[in-house]
CSV table of C-alpha atoms in Angstrom, one decimal:
chain,number,residue,atom,x,y,z
A,712,MET,CA,130.0,-81.3,35.7
A,713,LYS,CA,126.5,-82.5,35.5
A,714,SER,CA,125.3,-83.4,32.1
A,715,THR,CA,123.2,-81.0,30.2
A,716,ALA,CA,119.5,-81.7,29.6
A,717,LEU,CA,118.3,-82.7,26.2
A,718,ILE,CA,116.5,-79.8,24.5
A,719,LEU,CA,113.7,-79.8,21.9
A,720,VAL,CA,113.3,-76.4,20.4
A,721,CYS,CA,110.4,-76.0,18.1
A,722,VAL,CA,110.4,-72.8,16.0
A,723,THR,CA,108.6,-72.0,12.9
A,724,ILE,CA,111.2,-70.4,10.6
A,725,ALA,CA,110.3,-67.9,7.6
A,726,THR,CA,111.6,-69.2,4.3
A,727,GLY,CA,114.9,-67.7,3.7
A,728,LEU,CA,115.7,-66.3,7.3
A,729,PHE,CA,119.3,-66.1,7.9
A,730,VAL,CA,120.7,-68.9,10.5
A,731,ASP,CA,124.1,-68.5,11.9
A,732,HIS,CA,125.8,-71.9,12.4
A,733,GLY,CA,129.1,-70.7,13.6
A,734,ASP,CA,130.5,-70.4,17.5
A,735,PRO,CA,128.5,-67.4,18.7
A,736,TYR,CA,131.4,-66.4,21.1
A,737,LYS,CA,133.6,-65.6,18.0
A,738,SER,CA,132.9,-62.6,15.9
A,739,GLY,CA,130.1,-63.0,13.6
A,740,THR,CA,130.8,-63.3,9.7
A,741,LEU,CA,128.6,-60.6,8.6
A,742,THR,CA,129.7,-57.0,8.0
A,743,THR,CA,127.2,-54.4,9.5
A,744,GLY,CA,125.7,-51.0,8.7
A,745,LYS,CA,123.9,-48.4,10.9
A,746,VAL,CA,120.9,-46.2,10.5
A,747,VAL,CA,120.1,-43.5,12.9
A,748,VAL,CA,116.2,-42.8,13.4
A,749,THR,CA,115.3,-39.2,14.6
A,750,VAL,CA,112.2,-37.8,15.9
A,751,LEU,CA,112.6,-34.5,13.8
A,752,GLU,CA,113.6,-35.9,10.4
A,753,ASP,CA,111.8,-39.3,10.5
A,754,LYS,CA,108.9,-38.3,12.6
A,755,SER,CA,109.5,-41.5,14.8
A,756,PRO,CA,108.0,-41.4,18.5
A,757,LEU,CA,111.8,-41.9,19.9
A,758,HIS,CA,115.3,-41.5,18.9
A,759,ALA,CA,117.0,-44.8,17.7
A,760,VAL,CA,119.9,-46.5,16.2
A,761,ALA,CA,119.7,-49.7,14.1
A,762,TYR,CA,122.4,-52.0,13.6
A,763,TYR,CA,122.1,-54.5,10.7
A,764,PRO,CA,123.8,-56.9,8.4
A,765,ASN,CA,124.7,-55.1,5.2
A,766,VAL,CA,124.4,-58.4,3.3
A,767,THR,CA,121.3,-59.2,1.4
A,768,GLY,CA,119.1,-61.4,3.6
A,769,ASP,CA,116.2,-62.0,5.9
A,770,TYR,CA,117.0,-61.2,9.5
A,771,GLY,CA,115.2,-61.3,12.8
A,772,VAL,CA,114.8,-58.3,14.9
A,773,VAL,CA,116.2,-57.4,18.3
A,774,PHE,CA,114.6,-54.3,20.0
A,775,PHE,CA,116.8,-52.9,22.7
A,776,ILE,CA,115.9,-50.6,25.8
A,777,PRO,CA,119.0,-49.1,27.6
A,778,GLY,CA,119.5,-48.6,31.2
A,779,LEU,CA,117.7,-46.2,33.6
A,780,ASP,CA,114.4,-46.7,31.9
A,781,GLY,CA,116.0,-46.1,28.5
A,782,VAL,CA,117.7,-42.6,29.6
A,783,ILE,CA,121.3,-44.0,29.2
A,784,LEU,CA,122.0,-43.4,25.5
A,785,SER,CA,121.8,-46.6,23.2
A,786,GLU,CA,125.0,-45.4,21.6
A,787,PHE,CA,126.8,-46.4,24.8
A,788,TYR,CA,126.2,-50.0,24.0
A,789,SER,CA,127.3,-49.9,20.3
A,790,GLU,CA,130.1,-52.5,20.5
A,791,CYS,CA,127.9,-55.3,21.9
A,792,LEU,CA,125.1,-54.3,19.8
A,793,THR,CA,127.0,-54.4,16.5
A,794,ALA,CA,128.5,-57.7,17.5
A,795,ILE,CA,125.2,-59.4,17.9
A,796,ALA,CA,124.0,-57.8,14.5
A,797,GLN,CA,127.1,-59.6,12.9
A,798,HIS,CA,125.6,-62.9,13.9
A,799,GLY,CA,122.5,-62.1,11.6
A,800,PHE,CA,120.2,-59.7,13.4
A,801,VAL,CA,118.8,-56.3,13.0
A,802,VAL,CA,119.3,-54.6,16.3
A,803,VAL,CA,117.4,-51.6,17.0
A,804,ALA,CA,118.1,-49.5,20.1
A,805,SER,CA,115.8,-46.7,21.3
A,806,ASP,CA,116.3,-44.0,23.7
A,807,TYR,CA,113.4,-42.6,25.8
A,808,ILE,CA,115.2,-39.3,25.9
A,809,PHE,CA,117.8,-37.8,23.9
A,810,PRO,CA,120.0,-34.8,24.8
A,811,ALA,CA,118.8,-32.7,21.9
A,812,LEU,CA,115.7,-30.9,20.6
A,813,ASP,CA,115.4,-34.1,18.6
A,814,ASN,CA,113.2,-35.5,21.4
A,815,PRO,CA,111.0,-33.2,23.5
A,816,THR,CA,109.2,-36.2,25.3
A,817,GLY,CA,110.8,-35.3,28.6
A,818,TYR,CA,111.6,-38.0,31.2
A,819,HIS,CA,109.5,-39.0,34.3
A,820,MET,CA,111.1,-41.1,36.9
A,821,ASN,CA,108.2,-41.7,39.3
A,822,LYS,CA,106.5,-44.9,39.4
A,823,GLU,CA,103.1,-43.6,38.1
A,824,LYS,CA,105.0,-42.7,34.7
A,825,LEU,CA,106.3,-46.1,34.0
A,826,GLY,CA,103.3,-47.0,32.2
A,827,PHE,CA,103.7,-44.0,30.1
A,828,ILE,CA,107.4,-45.1,29.2
A,829,ALA,CA,106.3,-48.4,28.2
A,830,ASP,CA,103.6,-46.8,25.9
A,831,LYS,CA,106.2,-44.8,24.3
A,832,TYR,CA,108.3,-47.9,23.7
A,833,MET,CA,105.3,-49.8,22.3
A,834,GLU,CA,104.6,-46.8,20.0
A,835,GLN,CA,108.2,-46.9,18.9
A,836,PHE,CA,108.0,-50.5,18.3
A,837,TYR,CA,105.0,-50.2,16.1
A,838,TRP,CA,106.6,-47.4,14.2
A,839,LEU,CA,109.7,-49.2,13.5
A,840,LYS,CA,107.7,-52.2,12.3
A,841,SER,CA,106.1,-50.1,9.7
A,842,ASN,CA,109.0,-47.8,8.8
A,843,LEU,CA,112.5,-49.4,9.6
A,844,GLN,CA,112.3,-51.5,6.6
A,845,ARG,CA,112.2,-48.5,4.4
A,846,LEU,CA,115.0,-46.6,6.0
A,847,ILE,CA,117.3,-49.5,5.9
A,848,GLN,CA,116.5,-50.3,2.2
A,849,ALA,CA,117.4,-46.7,1.4
A,850,VAL,CA,120.8,-47.4,2.3
A,851,THR,CA,121.4,-51.2,1.8
A,852,PRO,CA,118.9,-52.6,-0.6
A,853,GLY,CA,118.2,-56.3,0.1
A,854,VAL,CA,118.2,-56.3,3.8
A,855,ILE,CA,114.8,-57.6,5.2
A,856,SER,CA,113.9,-57.1,8.8
A,857,SER,CA,111.6,-60.1,9.9
A,858,TRP,CA,109.1,-58.8,12.5
A,859,ASP,CA,107.7,-62.3,12.9
A,860,HIS,CA,111.0,-63.1,14.8
A,861,VAL,CA,111.6,-60.6,17.3
A,862,ALA,CA,113.4,-60.6,20.8
A,863,LEU,CA,113.3,-57.7,23.4
A,864,LEU,CA,116.6,-56.9,25.2
A,865,SER,CA,117.2,-54.6,27.9
A,866,HIS,CA,119.9,-53.5,30.4
A,867,SER,CA,119.5,-52.6,34.1
A,868,ALA,CA,116.2,-50.8,34.9
A,869,GLY,CA,115.4,-50.7,31.1
A,870,ALA,CA,113.9,-54.0,32.4
A,871,ASP,CA,110.8,-52.2,33.7
A,872,ALA,CA,109.6,-51.1,30.3
A,873,LEU,CA,110.4,-54.6,28.7
A,874,LEU,CA,108.4,-56.2,31.5
A,875,LYS,CA,105.5,-53.9,30.7
A,876,MET,CA,105.8,-54.7,27.1
A,877,THR,CA,105.5,-58.3,27.6
A,878,GLU,CA,102.7,-58.0,30.1
A,879,ARG,CA,100.6,-56.2,27.6
A,880,ASN,CA,101.2,-58.4,24.5
A,881,HIS,CA,103.8,-61.2,25.1
A,882,THR,CA,102.7,-62.9,21.8
A,883,LEU,CA,104.6,-60.2,19.8
A,884,PHE,CA,107.8,-61.6,20.7
A,885,GLN,CA,109.6,-65.0,20.5
A,886,ALA,CA,112.3,-64.3,23.4
A,887,VAL,CA,113.6,-61.8,26.0
A,888,VAL,CA,117.0,-61.0,27.3
A,889,PHE,CA,117.8,-59.1,30.4
A,890,TRP,CA,121.3,-57.9,30.8
A,891,GLU,CA,121.6,-57.4,34.6
A,892,PRO,CA,118.0,-56.4,35.2
A,893,PHE,CA,116.9,-54.4,38.2
A,894,SER,CA,113.4,-53.5,39.3
A,895,TYR,CA,111.6,-52.6,42.4
A,896,GLN,CA,108.3,-53.3,40.6
A,897,PHE,CA,108.5,-56.7,39.5
A,898,THR,CA,106.2,-58.2,42.2
A,899,THR,CA,103.9,-60.7,40.3
A,900,LYS,CA,105.2,-63.9,38.6
A,901,THR,CA,104.8,-64.0,34.9
A,902,ASN,CA,102.1,-66.5,33.8
A,903,TYR,CA,103.1,-66.8,30.1
A,904,SER,CA,105.7,-68.9,28.4
A,905,LEU,CA,108.4,-66.7,26.8
A,906,PRO,CA,112.2,-67.9,26.7
A,907,ALA,CA,114.3,-65.7,28.7
A,908,LEU,CA,118.1,-65.2,29.2
A,909,ILE,CA,119.1,-63.3,32.3
A,910,THR,CA,122.6,-62.1,33.0
A,911,GLY,CA,124.4,-60.9,36.0
A,912,THR,CA,127.9,-60.0,37.2
A,913,GLN,CA,129.4,-60.7,40.6
A,914,LEU,CA,130.5,-57.1,41.3
A,915,SER,CA,127.2,-55.4,40.5
A,916,THR,CA,125.9,-56.4,43.8
A,917,LYS,CA,129.0,-54.9,45.6
A,918,LYS,CA,128.7,-51.2,46.6
A,919,ALA,CA,131.3,-48.9,45.2
A,920,ILE,CA,130.5,-45.9,47.6
A,921,ILE,CA,127.0,-45.8,48.9
A,922,VAL,CA,124.8,-48.6,47.2
A,923,PRO,CA,125.5,-51.5,44.7
A,924,CYS,CA,124.4,-50.8,41.2
A,925,ILE,CA,122.2,-54.0,41.6
A,926,ILE,CA,120.6,-54.1,45.0
A,927,PRO,CA,120.3,-57.7,46.2
A,928,GLY,CA,116.8,-59.1,46.1
A,929,PHE,CA,115.9,-56.8,43.1
A,930,GLY,CA,118.2,-58.1,40.4
A,931,TYR,CA,118.9,-61.0,38.2
A,932,ASN,CA,118.3,-63.6,40.7
A,933,HIS,CA,114.8,-62.1,41.6
A,934,PHE,CA,114.1,-61.9,37.8
A,935,TYR,CA,114.9,-65.6,37.5
A,936,ASP,CA,112.6,-66.5,40.4
A,937,MET,CA,109.8,-64.4,39.2
A,938,TRP,CA,110.0,-65.4,35.5
A,939,GLY,CA,107.2,-68.0,35.8
A,940,GLU,CA,107.5,-70.5,32.9
A,941,PRO,CA,110.4,-72.0,31.3
A,942,PRO,CA,112.7,-72.0,29.3
A,943,LYS,CA,114.8,-69.5,31.4
A,944,VAL,CA,118.7,-69.3,32.0
A,945,LEU,CA,120.7,-67.2,34.4
A,946,VAL,CA,124.4,-66.6,34.0
A,947,ASP,CA,126.3,-64.6,36.5
A,948,ALA,CA,129.9,-63.7,35.5
A,949,LYS,CA,132.6,-63.7,38.1
A,950,ASN,CA,134.9,-60.7,38.5
A,951,PHE,CA,132.9,-58.2,36.4
A,952,GLY,CA,130.6,-55.3,37.0
A,953,HIS,CA,127.4,-53.5,35.9
A,954,CYS,CA,129.0,-51.0,33.5
A,955,ASP,CA,131.4,-53.4,32.0
A,956,LEU,CA,129.3,-54.4,28.9
A,957,MET,CA,129.2,-50.8,27.8
A,958,ASP,CA,131.4,-49.1,25.5
A,959,TYR,CA,135.0,-48.3,26.8
A,960,ALA,CA,134.4,-44.4,27.4
A,961,PHE,CA,131.2,-44.8,29.3
A,962,ARG,CA,132.4,-47.8,31.0
A,963,ASP,CA,135.5,-46.0,32.1
A,964,PHE,CA,133.5,-42.9,33.3
A,965,CYS,CA,131.2,-45.2,35.4
A,966,ILE,CA,134.2,-46.9,36.9
A,967,ASP,CA,136.3,-43.7,37.5
A,968,THR,CA,133.3,-41.8,39.2
A,969,LYS,CA,132.8,-45.1,41.4
A,970,THR,CA,129.2,-45.3,40.3
A,971,CYS,CA,129.6,-49.1,39.9
A,972,LEU,CA,132.5,-51.4,40.5
A,973,GLY,CA,134.1,-53.1,37.4
A,974,GLY,CA,136.5,-55.7,36.4
A,975,ASN,CA,140.1,-55.6,35.3
A,976,ALA,CA,140.2,-53.2,32.2
A,977,SER,CA,142.4,-55.8,30.4
A,978,MET,CA,139.6,-58.4,30.4
A,979,ILE,CA,136.8,-56.1,29.2
A,980,PRO,CA,137.3,-57.2,25.6
A,981,ALA,CA,137.0,-60.8,26.6
A,982,TYR,CA,133.9,-59.8,28.7
A,983,HIS,CA,132.3,-58.0,25.7
A,984,GLN,CA,132.8,-61.2,23.5
A,985,TYR,CA,131.2,-63.3,26.3
A,986,THR,CA,128.2,-60.9,26.5
A,987,GLN,CA,127.5,-60.8,22.8
A,988,GLY,CA,128.3,-64.4,22.5
A,989,ILE,CA,125.8,-65.9,25.0
A,990,THR,CA,123.1,-63.3,24.0
A,991,SER,CA,123.6,-64.2,20.3
A,992,ALA,CA,123.5,-67.9,21.2
A,993,PHE,CA,120.3,-67.7,22.8
A,994,LEU,CA,118.8,-65.6,20.1
A,995,ILE,CA,120.0,-67.9,17.4
A,996,VAL,CA,117.9,-70.7,19.0
A,997,TYR,CA,114.7,-68.7,19.5
A,998,LEU,CA,114.6,-66.3,16.6
A,999,GLN,CA,116.7,-68.2,13.8
A,1000,GLY,CA,115.5,-71.7,15.1
A,1001,PHE,CA,118.9,-73.5,15.2
A,1002,SER,CA,118.5,-75.5,18.4
A,1003,GLN,CA,121.9,-77.0,18.6
A,1004,THR,CA,123.3,-73.6,19.5
A,1005,ILE,CA,121.7,-74.0,23.0
A,1006,ASN,CA,124.7,-75.8,24.1
A,1007,TYR,CA,126.6,-72.6,24.0
A,1008,VAL,CA,124.1,-71.2,26.7
A,1009,ILE,CA,123.5,-74.2,28.8
A,1010,ASP,CA,126.8,-76.2,28.8
A,1011,GLN,CA,129.0,-74.5,31.2
A,1012,THR,CA,132.1,-75.8,29.5
A,1013,LYS,CA,131.5,-73.9,26.4
A,1014,ILE,CA,131.0,-70.6,28.2
A,1015,PRO,CA,134.4,-68.7,27.8
A,1016,LEU,CA,134.4,-66.9,31.2
A,1017,PRO,CA,134.2,-68.2,34.8
A,1018,LEU,CA,130.8,-68.1,36.3
A,1019,ASP,CA,129.7,-67.2,39.9
A,1020,GLU,CA,126.3,-68.7,39.4
A,1021,PHE,CA,124.6,-70.6,36.6
A,1022,LYS,CA,121.2,-72.1,36.6
A,1023,TYR,CA,118.4,-72.9,34.0
A,1024,ASN,CA,115.2,-74.5,33.6
A,1025,MET,CA,114.4,-75.6,29.9
A,1026,SER,CA,111.4,-77.6,31.0
A,1027,ALA,CA,109.8,-78.7,34.2
A,1028,PRO,CA,111.7,-82.1,34.4
A,1029,SER,CA,115.2,-80.7,33.3
A,1030,TYR,CA,116.4,-78.4,35.8
A,1031,GLN,CA,120.0,-77.6,36.6
A,1032,HIS,CA,121.7,-75.4,39.1
A,1033,TRP,CA,125.2,-74.8,40.0
A,1034,HIS,CA,126.7,-72.3,42.5
A,1035,LEU,CA,130.2,-72.3,41.3
A,1036,PRO,CA,133.2,-72.0,43.6
């Protein structure tokens, strides 16, 4: 195994910001609560669910965009999102459309409307920045969401809106995480420095019936190549598929309908622990400022599942790339 590069991570930390010093691949030590944000009752632009530590403290924020440009319900990701919150983050997931009168926005799939989708997510971001604190405090006093330490997270084609958000104002965010990103529209390399974790799965590029869930050339390797500035990391897990990170009921529906290929059902708990773990580790570094945790991301011996591909570029001179057998 090649030695890992020495990393110097400089992050300004707010006084009192929670920092997790534990093993991110294990369950976090914080118990969590949940707040549902609605269009009708709260007058928010979009429906959302916030998962947060219910222990008094100051926590970084993770803003999540689900798959299919936000159409897949954020509740279908609750297990992994809750697990990330247990490591000391306020994780808020917003749906672009919600299957009720709660959200009359409507959904537009065509390319011309992508800018509008991103506009709605930016509107939601600013609304949450102004209002989420009040909603959480009403349930759990003493929990502070620190909007000076924010990461964007997306799954699948939710990456399109994430890209538009960073393209318009990347200085709002300290890091991005792409869970198995897919986009036909990522055609110009980014020209700003924003730490990026990009994940993939080996089976996502294999077709179940007609086409694979991630079409080669438009997925995670493409995102890694197009993310112009380091630091950036790509991990591609062996023997798992595109829906495996989702909650069990929706994951089983996805596999049973042959929408996507999936891994062995008995291994899904281990895959969820890996997904939340490597995501939490990356966010602990770039939101909480604990640089030693980067070893859980770039030292392959610390990653608990076999990888099909693993590469990173933390700075121009320190590049590593393995294609694992």
